[in-house]
Amino acid sequence: MQKLKATIRHSEIIARDTVQFDLLIDPTILKTIQPGQFVHVNIDDSSEHMLRRPISIADVKPDESLLTLIFKQFGEGTKKLAQLKAETPIDLLIPSGNGYPIDDLAIEHALLIGGGIGVPPLYYLAKKLKEKNVKVTTVIGFQSADDVFYEEAFLTLGDCFVATDDGSYGYEGFVTDVMDQNKIDFDMYFACGPNPMLRAVKYTLSDKEGYISLEERMGCGIGACYACVVPNRDETAYKKVCHDGPVFHTSEVSI
Amino acid sequence: MQKLKATIRHSEIIARDTVQFDLLIDPTILKTIQPGQFVHVNIDDSSEHMLRRPISIADVKPDESLLTLIFKQFGEGTKKLAQLKAETPIDLLIPSGNGYPIDDLAIEHALLIGGGIGVPPLYYLAKKLKEKNVKVTTVIGFQSADDVFYEEAFLTLGDCFVATDDGSYGYEGFVTDVMDQNKIDFDMYFACGPNPMLRAVKYTLSDKEGYISLEERMGCGIGACYACVVPNRDETAYKKVCHDGPVFHTSEVSI
Amino acid sequence: MSLDVQLPGLNLKNPIMPASGCFSFGREYSQFYDLSELGAVIIKAATKHQRLGNKTPRVAETKSGMLNAIGLQNPGVSSIIADELPFLSQFQTSVIANVAGSTVEEYEHVARSFKDTSLIHAIELNISCPNVKEGGVQFGTDPELAFEVTRRVKEQSNVPVYVKLSPNVSDIVEIAQAVEKAGADGLSMINTLTGMKIDLHKKQPLLANQVGGLSGPAIKPVAIRMIYQVYQAVDIPIIGMGGVLTPEDVLEFLLAGASAVAIGTANFKNPMICKEIIDALPETLSSYGFSSVKEAIGGAHNG
Amino acid sequence: MSLDVQLPGLNLKNPIMPASGCFSFGREYSQFYDLSELGAVIIKAATKHQRLGNKTPRVAETKSGMLNAIGLQNPGVSSIIADELPFLSQFQTSVIANVAGSTVEEYEHVARSFKDTSLIHAIELNISCPNVKEGGVQFGTDPELAFEVTRRVKEQSNVPVYVKLSPNVSDIVEIAQAVEKAGADGLSMINTLTGMKIDLHKKQPLLANQVGGLSGPAIKPVAIRMIYQVYQAVDIPIIGMGGVLTPEDVLEFLLAGASAVAIGTANFKNPMICKEIIDALPETLSSYGFSSVKEAIGGAHNG
Ligand SMILES: Cc1cc2nc3c(=O)[nH]c(=O)nc-3n(C[C@H](O)[C@H](O)[C@H](O)COP(=O)(O)OP(=O)(O)OC[C@H]3O[C@@H](n4cnc5c(N)ncnc54)[C@H](O)[C@@H]3O)c2cc1C
Ligand SMILES: Cc1cc2nc3c(=O)[nH]c(=O)nc-3n(C[C@H](O)[C@H](O)[C@H](O)COP(=O)(O)OP(=O)(O)OC[C@H]3O[C@@H](n4cnc5c(N)ncnc54)[C@H](O)[C@@H]3O)c2cc1C
Ligand SMILES: Cc1cc2nc3c(=O)[nH]c(=O)nc-3n(C[C@H](O)[C@H](O)[C@H](O)COP(=O)(O)O)c2cc1C
Ligand SMILES: Cc1cc2nc3c(=O)[nH]c(=O)nc-3n(C[C@H](O)[C@H](O)[C@H](O)COP(=O)(O)O)c2cc1C
Ligand code: FES
Ligand code: FES
């Protein structure tokens, strides 16, 4: 992991309160990135915000030295980030955590399941799986039509089903409803989203193997402060989301 | 007094660590400004700096809707201000305090005495006195040659003597040394600078009438918090620098 | 959206009031907005006689906060009653008088003096001042002294008494319960934390008084914690304060258990802050699902 | 420029060390710089047995600070000695073990356990944990309990003991003097202030543990004040901490009376902070007229 300054090459609002940053960054580090890893972002140099913000890596283009982040304006920190303009330097710890271990997996058809701000890391995952000739089907859920992003991008890589909580776009309901209705055939699933969604997915797909990416409030982001823990399967010890995760095999953790 | 946003039209380094801002501002307020008044500047919208910074008004050009501030990068707040670029909005309380009461004075020859960051308000004062056909002589002191600013500007309005503590420019020594050596003839003096300088001036010119502008750490800047007090002449009560000053007749205060 | 709150002696049209010492007696801020907008005004501390306060520097900035050591500069209670209260009485707002002293007798005197005016609606008893007789202990850090001064000031007052607690204590609940038992009608919390800043150039404490009171957003978590704990332990209402800067901060204080919220330091950064927060409060409350201020009070204790 | 400082058990090449709990046992930060650069490392709290700590969320951001309620998660003292200290011993730096417990017996056990290793140079006795046996009072808020636990841990230790004081007290000097009398070799101050943040969406305290410890620049004025006061009242050295972010902050702590300075929260914002401050310290010191660290210690008390 490194601490480095990237430069915002392009910033764009791609859905309601949802910002995409394309960051110019040293390409040697980009080549090492696994899908599912994140960056730990410093809001600014002032002391007002003492904690960095974890944001998943949504895409990597080593040829163009570009790294893509997609984040939702939620509280003060992400609102400040959203205001940064092109050419602004931005201080990152990169790469953070462990991604989806796709190099070690022999699979033919992957189901990717994402909810809200859990969708971004699945895009780079889908790209990487596709490169390995794995068939990719994606199910992504959002609150409402205004929140939907990256449907077309996922469609270029395989099937993509979209659900919204209020039915204003695609299927009405949760990602699990879409899965129920579409009897998708797959070897393994990869999920990222809020904990209630992950719990529902794990329950619904209890006969399948899967990897999930967890969210937890972080301090250091590097494994030193014990802020971001999640109990192991039998709840006898904790794992650190920032260091042992954020991606875990479903059998590793109790959520 | 008003709280308003001005816009930085131009920012320039005019001497070591010394920045001049020309601010675009509603001209109606500019017409009311007295020389010696100040603005109370908000550093930024973050909570890191809860106190504003008092900065004297160095010049006013109502025709161009311009207000000039000159300030030295001293601590964190003025360093942050110095980094602001043209077009940035800046939040001011304006006009603050009472200036030099020149409209009520019948004088022919004024001596203006400034030290370091006490020099800026004297420029607008000199301009205003000149408009009233008062002869102006200025004695300004700086630490070193690199710190000197506005000598030419003052020379267009009358005599101007410059002293530096280390003798690297103009006279060597303090403004009082220059005064000693040049037997300047005048009716009344107007001084602004650090307290030791003001004390020396008051002592040296004890036979003359004069007005001095004081510096004190401020909270509210409007007279409500009692932070910025200075004892009255017989030390039986306090005056507020932000509200009763910053300009006082030498007989009003004990410094 | 109903913003009103009824507290002992205080019929507040909204829960927002400037904190004592940050608003003087209101004159200066009245150039920025109509003080009738305010729920109440808490005026600068009053002592028996005029006090000159401490030497300067009296304030210093700290990260997300400030230190002050004004030292209770005020013109004395009679002069406040004669010269300041009439000005405030032209506005449709409640007035809370902050009462300070160095001895119990001084507190009693000031409280008694306020009986002569109908222009105040409540007393905020500031027990964070050093008790000279007991050798500089603060009334606010010793439960027995706190009890005693509260009891005696209550006896002298014809308006409800809110006791303003110091956060510089090992056990805030103990003090709160002591003053409740002594008859306090409400609590006001928190006053400033004791802090210091060193002037690196001069190599000595920056404030002439050496130590000062830390206020501003830096102390908000301490204020919220203390209000949350005290709310569970007493039955009298709390006026909350400490670092309020936004309408969300106000809601946080209400949820923690405050019935009204005072704003101090933030007035210095933005002299319009109290009015801006009052204007924004309805939208903030409704965006978090509340239809009145009353509904939010203590809302974080239902879990 | 000489940065070295000699303290009981600690021959520091510079006064900078990461604070306990913010640096784990050093492994993670060793990817950012060579830990041999550090004056010392204060490791995460050790208890008798493994502890799992509190439920999440365990941290929350506040203005210029943060709250934490980790809850002493650690693998237990034997595992720390076996698995963590050998890693740290490859670096040329002193190691200070932070000792925690819920009872005096647990503190004694942990201190005794560290006798078996030569890899620690001092103990930091963390008396800010809630004392379960005494009904949740902190050892650090009662001078008699503080005296007792210090005395008994001293008896069990073969390295110097620095007692880490809690700032949540009415009178810090009283506690400092009590532990000095009990034989403490030094003090470490301050630990976190107790605070709370309310989650406005969930309408309940944000941290699972409800309250947490406030750290970061927000608390620096409280730390400086307490160190300044304690420095005048005791004869043992102080390791200062609380909100350090810059080399100027380090100088402020030294002037207030700290002999060394620990950095906690700032590591999270900038994992290189300790090294960057060590590198910048000579220039900062000389720009304020000092030619060594030692010269600056207590420098604000000469006025
Ligand atoms: C591994 C990981 C990857 C993430 N990837 C993305 C992403 O790609 N896009 C995206 O929009 N969001 C992502 N999040 C969530 C994102 O970190 C939070 O939305 C963000 O930190 C909120 O910060 P704020 O300043 O807006 O909120 P504030 O409420 O002001 O933040 C205060 C503190 O709470 C923490 N916090 C608040 N909400 C969360 C949360 N949901 N998860 C973790 N910490 C939180 C913040 O980090 C900060 O320390 C990710 C979270 C994790 C743990
Ligand atoms: C009426 C008045 C007019 C002034 N006019 C000018 C001017 O025209 N140009 C200029 O360069 N400076 C001027 N000053 C001084 C200027 O206000 C300080 O240099 C500035 O506030 C320092 O802020 P900082 O953030 O750099 O320092 P910091 O040390 O970070 O400031 C911390 C706090 O201390 C206060 N403070 C520090 N030094 C001073 C000081 N000397 N006087 C008052 N407050 C101080 C700050 O306002 C702030 O609240 C004036 C001061 C006063 C009182
Ligand atoms: C400059 C200043 C002066 C103060 N004077 C008083 C006072 O006279 N009486 C009092 O009870 N509190 C006084 N306080 C404390 C405030 O009323 C308030 O309790 C504290 O500042 C916390 O609120 P804040 O963070 O919003 O400022 C003063 C605070 C400041 C900053
Ligand atoms: C996440 C976190 C964990 C901490 N854990 C411990 C601990 O285990 N033992 C201890 O004595 N102090 C602990 N502390 C307190 C710090 O060591 C330090 O005293 C405090 O944070 C003030 O310093 P700072 O403002 O530089 O962080 C912890 C602080 C934080 C932020
Ligand atoms: S955030 Fe510090 S251990 Fe994960
Ligand atoms: S700064 Fe508040 S009274 Fe002058």
CSV table of C-alpha atoms in Angstrom, one decimal, chain C residues 70-215:
chain,number,residue,atom,x,y,z
C,70,ILE,CA,-12.8,37.3,29.6
C,71,GLY,CA,-13.0,37.1,33.3
C,72,LEU,CA,-16.7,38.1,33.8
C,73,GLN,CA,-16.2,41.7,32.6
C,74,ASN,CA,-19.6,43.3,33.2
C,75,PRO,CA,-21.0,46.6,34.4
C,76,GLY,CA,-22.6,45.1,37.5
C,77,VAL,CA,-26.1,44.0,38.1
C,78,SER,CA,-27.8,47.4,38.8
C,79,SER,CA,-26.3,48.9,35.7
C,80,ILE,CA,-27.5,45.9,33.7
C,81,ILE,CA,-31.0,46.3,35.0
C,82,ALA,CA,-31.0,50.0,34.4
C,83,ASP,CA,-29.2,50.3,31.1
C,84,GLU,CA,-29.4,47.0,29.3
C,85,LEU,CA,-32.6,45.3,30.0
C,86,PRO,CA,-34.9,48.1,28.8
C,87,PHE,CA,-33.2,47.8,25.4
C,88,LEU,CA,-33.9,44.1,25.2
C,89,SER,CA,-37.5,44.5,26.3
C,90,GLN,CA,-38.4,46.1,23.0
C,91,PHE,CA,-38.1,42.7,21.4
C,92,GLN,CA,-40.6,39.8,21.6
C,93,THR,CA,-38.2,37.3,23.2
C,94,SER,CA,-37.5,35.9,26.6
C,95,VAL,CA,-34.5,37.1,28.6
C,96,ILE,CA,-32.4,34.8,30.8
C,97,ALA,CA,-30.0,36.5,33.2
C,98,ASN,CA,-26.7,34.8,33.8
C,99,VAL,CA,-25.8,35.1,37.5
C,100,ALA,CA,-22.2,34.9,38.6
C,101,GLY,CA,-20.2,35.5,41.8
C,102,SER,CA,-17.2,34.6,43.9
C,103,THR,CA,-19.1,33.8,47.0
C,104,VAL,CA,-22.5,32.5,47.8
C,105,GLU,CA,-23.4,35.9,49.2
C,106,GLU,CA,-22.6,37.5,45.9
C,107,TYR,CA,-24.7,35.0,44.0
C,108,GLU,CA,-27.6,35.7,46.4
C,109,HIS,CA,-27.2,39.5,46.0
C,110,VAL,CA,-27.3,39.3,42.2
C,111,ALA,CA,-30.3,37.0,42.2
C,112,ARG,CA,-32.1,39.2,44.7
C,113,SER,CA,-31.4,42.3,42.6
C,114,PHE,CA,-33.1,40.8,39.6
C,115,LYS,CA,-36.3,40.6,41.6
C,116,ASP,CA,-36.6,44.4,41.1
C,117,THR,CA,-37.2,44.0,37.4
C,118,SER,CA,-39.9,42.3,35.4
C,119,LEU,CA,-37.7,42.2,32.4
C,120,ILE,CA,-36.1,38.8,32.9
C,121,HIS,CA,-37.9,35.5,32.7
C,122,ALA,CA,-35.4,33.1,34.2
C,123,ILE,CA,-32.0,33.0,35.8
C,124,GLU,CA,-29.1,30.9,34.5
C,125,LEU,CA,-26.9,30.3,37.6
C,126,ASN,CA,-23.3,30.1,36.4
C,127,ILE,CA,-21.6,27.8,39.0
C,128,SER,CA,-18.4,27.5,37.0
C,129,CYS,CA,-16.8,30.5,38.7
C,130,PRO,CA,-14.1,30.0,41.3
C,131,ASN,CA,-15.2,30.1,44.8
C,132,VAL,CA,-12.8,32.5,46.5
C,133,LYS,CA,-13.7,31.6,50.1
C,134,GLU,CA,-13.1,27.9,49.6
C,135,GLY,CA,-9.8,28.6,48.0
C,136,GLY,CA,-10.5,28.7,44.3
C,137,VAL,CA,-12.5,25.5,43.9
C,138,GLN,CA,-15.3,25.9,41.4
C,139,PHE,CA,-18.8,25.7,42.8
C,140,GLY,CA,-19.6,23.6,39.8
C,141,THR,CA,-17.1,20.8,40.6
C,142,ASP,CA,-18.2,20.0,44.2
C,143,PRO,CA,-21.7,18.6,44.6
C,144,GLU,CA,-22.2,20.0,48.1
C,145,LEU,CA,-21.2,23.5,47.1
C,146,ALA,CA,-23.3,23.2,44.0
C,147,PHE,CA,-26.3,22.2,46.1
C,148,GLU,CA,-25.8,25.0,48.6
C,149,VAL,CA,-25.5,27.8,46.1
C,150,THR,CA,-28.5,26.5,44.1
C,151,ARG,CA,-30.6,26.3,47.2
C,152,ARG,CA,-29.8,29.7,48.4
C,153,VAL,CA,-30.2,31.4,45.0
C,154,LYS,CA,-33.5,29.6,44.6
C,155,GLU,CA,-34.6,31.2,47.8
C,156,GLN,CA,-33.7,34.7,46.5
C,157,SER,CA,-35.3,34.4,43.1
C,158,ASN,CA,-38.8,35.0,41.8
C,159,VAL,CA,-38.1,33.4,38.4
C,160,PRO,CA,-37.1,29.8,37.6
C,161,VAL,CA,-33.5,29.0,38.0
C,162,TYR,CA,-31.5,27.0,35.4
C,163,VAL,CA,-28.1,25.9,36.8
C,164,LYS,CA,-25.3,26.0,34.3
C,165,LEU,CA,-23.0,23.1,34.8
C,166,SER,CA,-19.2,22.9,34.3
C,167,PRO,CA,-18.0,20.0,32.2
C,168,ASN,CA,-14.7,19.9,34.1
C,169,VAL,CA,-15.8,17.2,36.5
C,170,SER,CA,-15.4,13.5,37.0
C,171,ASP,CA,-19.1,12.8,37.3
C,172,ILE,CA,-21.5,15.3,35.8
C,173,VAL,CA,-24.6,13.2,36.9
C,174,GLU,CA,-23.7,13.6,40.5
C,175,ILE,CA,-23.6,17.4,40.2
C,176,ALA,CA,-26.8,17.5,38.1
C,177,GLN,CA,-28.7,15.5,40.7
C,178,ALA,CA,-27.3,17.6,43.5
C,179,VAL,CA,-28.7,20.8,42.0
C,180,GLU,CA,-32.0,19.2,41.1
C,181,LYS,CA,-32.3,18.2,44.7
C,182,ALA,CA,-31.6,21.8,45.7
C,183,GLY,CA,-34.6,22.9,43.7
C,184,ALA,CA,-33.2,23.9,40.3
C,185,ASP,CA,-35.9,24.3,37.7
C,186,GLY,CA,-33.7,23.3,34.9
C,187,LEU,CA,-30.1,22.8,33.8
C,188,SER,CA,-28.0,24.6,31.3
C,189,MET,CA,-25.0,22.6,29.9
C,190,ILE,CA,-22.2,22.8,29.1
C,191,ASN,CA,-20.0,25.6,30.1
C,192,THR,CA,-16.4,25.6,28.7
C,193,LEU,CA,-13.7,23.0,29.2
C,194,THR,CA,-10.6,24.4,30.8
C,195,GLY,CA,-7.8,24.6,28.3
C,196,MET,CA,-4.6,26.3,27.4
C,197,LYS,CA,-2.6,27.4,24.4
C,198,ILE,CA,1.1,28.2,24.4
C,199,ASP,CA,2.5,31.1,22.4
C,200,LEU,CA,5.5,29.5,20.6
C,201,HIS,CA,7.1,32.9,20.0
C,202,LYS,CA,6.8,34.2,23.5
C,203,LYS,CA,7.2,30.7,25.1
C,204,GLN,CA,4.5,31.3,27.6
C,205,PRO,CA,0.7,30.7,27.8
C,206,LEU,CA,-0.9,32.8,25.2
C,207,LEU,CA,-3.8,34.0,27.3
C,208,ALA,CA,-2.9,36.6,30.0
C,209,ASN,CA,-4.9,34.5,32.4
C,210,GLN,CA,-2.9,31.4,31.3
C,211,VAL,CA,-5.9,29.1,31.2
C,212,GLY,CA,-9.2,29.7,29.4
C,213,GLY,CA,-12.5,28.1,28.5
C,214,LEU,CA,-12.6,25.9,25.4
C,215,SER,CA,-15.8,26.3,23.4
